[in-house]
Amino acid sequence: MTGPVVIAGSGAAGLATADALRTEGYDGAILLLGDEPHAPYDRPPLSKQVLTGAWRPDRAVLRSRAELAARGIDFRPGTAAVALDPAASTLTLSNGTTIGYAALVAATGVAPRRLPGTPAQHVLRGLDDTLRLRGALTRARRVAVVGAGFLGCEITAAARTMGIAVTLADPFPTPLHAPLGPLLGTMIAGLHRDRGVDLRLGHAVAALETVSGNVAGIPATPVPAAPHTTPPGVAASPNTDIRAANANNRAATAGDHPTNAGDRIAAVLLDDGTRIPADLVVTAIGCVPRVGWLRDSGVPLADGVVCDAHGRAAERVWAAGDVAAWWSPALGRHVRVEHRFTAGQHGRIVARDILGLPHDAAPDQVPYFWSDQYDLKIQAYGLPSGADEVRIVEGSLDERRFVAVYLSGDEVTAVAGAGMARAMRQWRQAVVDRRLPAAT
Ligand SMILES: Cc1cc2nc3c(=O)[nH]c(=O)nc-3n(C[C@H](O)[C@H](O)[C@H](O)COP(=O)(O)OP(=O)(O)OC[C@H]3O[C@@H](n4cnc5c(N)ncnc54)[C@H](O)[C@@H]3O)c2cc1C
């Protein structure tokens, strides 16, 4: 290969790609671009240990700058990819330079959606968001969390663990309704109710009200926000990264709310007229792929970067992680998965594919994810959403120790469970085989 491998995005997928290239023996140049000022860090602890304060933020760092340098990975924090020209094999960066590449990996992740037209809402995607939210939570009395997906449920659990009153609102009748279905969702609702969460389900947020009496209405279908950008900046080590983040945090949260410090939130209004008083709103209503920099490149985009089963999107262009919609031969469609384990898998497959090495392509990969809420760890293999039937095959939902199998017709599409990690590992095989074991 002549020219460097350029990786846009220094999150879990980008870092896994860079690491795997080295592990597989590639000794050419690797450029790892990250638009955040931080060394690569892990996101799952952000809504759990970092948000509650159980971990110092630097525990989430995956690889320090020194470690990256020692592996010969040229890490460029505070440097965004802004435009790709696949015909010329060049990438333009936010610092104005244009560089050539032998292989380009798009690993730019996703950006959180926000409630449109409203002031004063927190989101949680990156380290800076987390420190900003944590600062605000330590001063808040009543928090409204909008969206009862995994992230909203984890933020709710963290805030309750900090002793803050929380209302959790979602238009679906149970938390985690879309990803896990109503059966497990009902169990999760009980978990949060037992911890004193005020659950407001089955109604959408219609407006946010501020202390000055402004009411900002929300269209029935939230409009995805433009991908956010983090101001560029370079720090010398993970520890200085964290200090810089804290400084940003203090500046941005002068009035607790980054988007409109002068007019703070007073209440969330639901579409049935319910008024939920709150001095902090956290929006957790999903994400959109960060593909703005690819818009005019001709690289196929739909819900993310459209790839084949090896992560190839175009000549010399691959995509990995949350931003990538990989072809699944088993499902006969493109699948975009926003889970940590998949980001690592993608990175390892893409690295081997770039080097022309054989690898396990998508058919052999079983997605895995977990979520920690209070002392409950929920785990799942496969893709549970959209199944026809959910069957509890071990334990019980009442005990919150169980294994549930997700079926579409006779086909096993996923297993999900809690408190039974060993049994879950055994049930994973049913997802690989796509059918129930003979004795079931
Ligand atoms: C708070 C939180 C908790 C989570 N908890 C869990 C969990 O419990 N279990 C689980 O399985 N998954 C969890 N996830 C999901 C998991 O963290 C993601 O699937 C994983 O981080 C995806 O990695 P990625 O590298 O694709 O994207 P990211 O980690 O988002 O990394 C992408 C990077 O690219 C940067 N970037 C964007 N645009 C550009 C550009 N133009 N140029 C350069 N850089 C750019 C971004 O700033 C970011 O640093 C969680 C996610 C969050 C946010």
CSV table of C-alpha atoms in Angstrom, one decimal, residues 74-255:
chain,number,residue,atom,x,y,z
A,74,ASP,CA,-0.4,9.4,14.4
A,75,PHE,CA,-3.2,10.7,16.5
A,76,ARG,CA,-4.6,14.1,15.6
A,77,PRO,CA,-7.1,15.3,18.2
A,78,GLY,CA,-9.2,18.4,17.5
A,79,THR,CA,-9.0,17.6,13.7
A,80,ALA,CA,-12.2,16.8,11.8
A,81,ALA,CA,-12.6,15.2,8.4
A,82,VAL,CA,-14.6,17.8,6.4
A,83,ALA,CA,-14.7,16.6,2.8
A,84,LEU,CA,-13.8,13.4,1.0
A,85,ASP,CA,-12.9,13.0,-2.7
A,86,PRO,CA,-12.8,9.2,-3.4
A,87,ALA,CA,-11.8,9.8,-7.1
A,88,ALA,CA,-8.7,11.6,-6.1
A,89,SER,CA,-8.3,9.5,-2.8
A,90,THR,CA,-7.9,12.7,-0.8
A,91,LEU,CA,-9.5,14.0,2.4
A,92,THR,CA,-9.7,17.6,3.5
A,93,LEU,CA,-9.3,18.3,7.2
A,94,SER,CA,-10.7,21.1,9.4
A,95,ASN,CA,-7.2,22.7,9.6
A,96,GLY,CA,-7.5,23.4,5.8
A,97,THR,CA,-5.0,20.7,4.6
A,98,THR,CA,-5.8,18.0,2.1
A,99,ILE,CA,-4.1,14.7,2.5
A,100,GLY,CA,-3.9,11.6,0.3
A,101,TYR,CA,-4.8,8.1,1.6
A,102,ALA,CA,-4.3,4.5,0.6
A,103,ALA,CA,-7.4,3.5,2.6
A,104,LEU,CA,-10.0,5.6,4.4
A,105,VAL,CA,-12.1,4.4,7.3
A,106,ALA,CA,-15.2,6.4,8.2
A,107,ALA,CA,-15.7,5.9,12.0
A,108,THR,CA,-17.4,9.1,12.9
A,109,GLY,CA,-20.2,7.7,15.1
A,110,VAL,CA,-23.5,9.4,15.7
A,111,ALA,CA,-24.9,12.7,17.1
A,112,PRO,CA,-27.7,12.9,19.6
A,113,ARG,CA,-31.1,14.2,18.4
A,114,ARG,CA,-32.5,17.1,20.4
A,115,LEU,CA,-36.1,18.2,20.9
A,116,PRO,CA,-36.4,20.9,18.2
A,117,GLY,CA,-36.9,24.6,18.9
A,118,THR,CA,-36.5,24.3,22.6
A,119,PRO,CA,-34.0,25.9,25.0
A,120,ALA,CA,-32.1,24.4,27.8
A,121,GLN,CA,-31.8,20.7,27.3
A,122,HIS,CA,-28.9,18.4,28.0
A,123,VAL,CA,-27.8,15.5,25.8
A,124,LEU,CA,-25.3,12.8,26.6
A,125,ARG,CA,-22.9,11.5,23.9
A,126,GLY,CA,-19.4,12.6,24.8
A,127,LEU,CA,-17.2,13.2,27.8
A,128,ASP,CA,-17.9,17.0,27.7
A,129,ASP,CA,-21.6,16.4,27.7
A,130,THR,CA,-21.2,14.0,30.6
A,131,LEU,CA,-19.2,16.5,32.8
A,132,ARG,CA,-21.7,19.2,31.9
A,133,LEU,CA,-24.6,17.0,32.9
A,134,ARG,CA,-22.9,15.8,36.0
A,135,GLY,CA,-22.2,19.4,37.1
A,136,ALA,CA,-25.9,20.3,36.5
A,137,LEU,CA,-27.2,17.2,38.3
A,138,THR,CA,-25.2,18.0,41.4
A,139,ARG,CA,-27.2,21.2,41.6
A,140,ALA,CA,-30.6,19.9,40.4
A,141,ARG,CA,-33.6,18.8,42.6
A,142,ARG,CA,-36.0,17.6,39.9
A,143,VAL,CA,-34.9,16.1,36.6
A,144,ALA,CA,-37.0,15.2,33.6
A,145,VAL,CA,-35.5,12.6,31.3
A,146,VAL,CA,-37.2,12.5,27.9
A,147,GLY,CA,-36.8,9.2,26.2
A,148,ALA,CA,-36.9,5.8,28.0
A,149,GLY,CA,-34.5,3.9,25.7
A,150,PHE,CA,-31.2,2.5,27.1
A,151,LEU,CA,-29.6,5.8,27.5
A,152,GLY,CA,-32.6,7.5,29.1
A,153,CYS,CA,-33.0,4.6,31.5
A,154,GLU,CA,-29.3,4.6,32.5
A,155,ILE,CA,-29.3,8.4,33.1
A,156,THR,CA,-32.5,8.0,35.2
A,157,ALA,CA,-30.8,5.2,37.3
A,158,ALA,CA,-27.7,7.4,37.7
A,159,ALA,CA,-29.7,10.4,38.8
A,160,ARG,CA,-31.7,8.3,41.3
A,161,THR,CA,-28.5,6.9,42.6
A,162,MET,CA,-27.4,10.5,43.3
A,163,GLY,CA,-30.7,11.0,45.2
A,164,ILE,CA,-32.3,13.3,42.7
A,165,ALA,CA,-36.1,13.2,41.9
A,166,VAL,CA,-36.6,11.9,38.4
A,167,THR,CA,-39.5,11.8,36.0
A,168,LEU,CA,-39.0,9.6,33.0
A,169,ALA,CA,-41.2,10.3,30.0
A,170,ASP,CA,-41.7,8.4,26.8
A,171,PRO,CA,-44.5,8.1,24.2
A,172,PHE,CA,-44.3,4.2,24.3
A,173,PRO,CA,-46.3,2.3,27.0
A,174,THR,CA,-43.1,0.8,28.6
A,175,PRO,CA,-39.4,1.8,28.8
A,176,LEU,CA,-37.2,0.0,26.2
A,177,HIS,CA,-40.4,-0.8,24.3
A,178,ALA,CA,-38.8,-0.7,20.8
A,179,PRO,CA,-35.5,-2.4,21.6
A,180,LEU,CA,-36.7,-5.1,24.0
A,181,GLY,CA,-40.5,-5.2,23.6
A,182,PRO,CA,-43.4,-4.7,26.2
A,183,LEU,CA,-42.7,-7.9,28.2
A,184,LEU,CA,-39.2,-6.9,29.3
A,185,GLY,CA,-40.2,-3.2,29.2
A,186,THR,CA,-42.8,-3.8,31.9
A,187,MET,CA,-40.2,-5.5,34.1
A,188,ILE,CA,-37.9,-2.4,33.6
A,189,ALA,CA,-40.8,-0.1,34.4
A,190,GLY,CA,-41.1,-1.9,37.8
A,191,LEU,CA,-37.4,-1.7,38.4
A,192,HIS,CA,-37.5,2.1,38.1
A,193,ARG,CA,-40.8,2.5,40.0
A,194,ASP,CA,-39.3,0.5,42.9
A,195,ARG,CA,-36.5,3.1,43.0
A,196,GLY,CA,-39.0,6.0,43.1
A,197,VAL,CA,-38.9,7.1,39.5
A,198,ASP,CA,-42.1,9.0,38.4
A,199,LEU,CA,-42.8,7.2,35.0
A,200,ARG,CA,-44.9,9.1,32.5
A,201,LEU,CA,-45.5,6.7,29.7
A,202,GLY,CA,-47.7,6.7,26.6
A,203,HIS,CA,-47.5,10.4,26.0
A,204,ALA,CA,-45.1,12.5,24.0
A,205,VAL,CA,-43.5,15.7,25.1
A,206,ALA,CA,-45.5,18.6,23.6
A,207,ALA,CA,-43.5,21.6,24.9
A,208,LEU,CA,-40.9,22.8,27.3
A,209,GLU,CA,-41.6,25.8,29.6
A,210,THR,CA,-38.9,28.1,31.0
A,211,VAL,CA,-38.7,30.1,34.2
A,212,SER,CA,-39.5,33.3,32.3
A,213,GLY,CA,-42.7,31.7,31.0
A,214,ASN,CA,-41.6,30.9,27.5
A,215,VAL,CA,-43.3,27.8,26.1
A,216,ALA,CA,-41.5,26.2,23.2
A,217,GLY,CA,-43.7,23.7,21.4
A,218,ILE,CA,-42.4,20.6,19.8
A,219,PRO,CA,-43.6,19.2,16.5
A,220,ALA,CA,-45.1,15.7,16.9
A,221,THR,CA,-42.1,14.1,15.1
A,222,PRO,CA,-38.8,15.5,16.4
A,223,VAL,CA,-36.5,16.7,13.6
A,224,PRO,CA,-33.0,15.3,13.7
A,225,ALA,CA,-30.5,18.0,14.7
A,226,ALA,CA,-27.5,18.8,12.6
A,227,PRO,CA,-24.5,16.8,13.8
A,228,HIS,CA,-22.8,18.6,16.6
A,229,THR,CA,-19.2,19.7,16.4
A,230,THR,CA,-16.8,19.9,19.2
A,231,PRO,CA,-14.6,22.9,19.3
A,232,PRO,CA,-11.1,21.9,18.3
A,233,GLY,CA,-8.4,22.0,20.9
A,234,VAL,CA,-5.3,20.0,21.8
A,235,ALA,CA,-4.3,18.8,25.3
A,236,ALA,CA,-1.1,17.1,26.2
A,237,SER,CA,-2.3,14.1,28.1
A,238,PRO,CA,-5.5,12.3,29.1
A,239,ASN,CA,-5.3,14.1,32.4
A,240,THR,CA,-5.0,17.5,30.9
A,241,ASP,CA,-7.9,16.5,28.5
A,242,ILE,CA,-10.1,16.0,31.6
A,243,ARG,CA,-9.0,19.3,33.1
A,244,ALA,CA,-9.8,21.1,29.8
A,245,ALA,CA,-13.2,19.3,29.7
A,246,ASN,CA,-13.9,20.5,33.2
A,247,ALA,CA,-13.0,24.1,32.3
A,248,ASN,CA,-15.3,23.9,29.2
A,249,ASN,CA,-17.9,22.4,31.5
A,250,ARG,CA,-17.8,25.3,34.0
A,251,ALA,CA,-18.0,27.9,31.3
A,252,ALA,CA,-20.9,26.2,29.5
A,253,THR,CA,-22.9,25.5,32.6
A,254,ALA,CA,-22.9,29.0,34.1
A,255,GLY,CA,-26.6,28.8,34.2
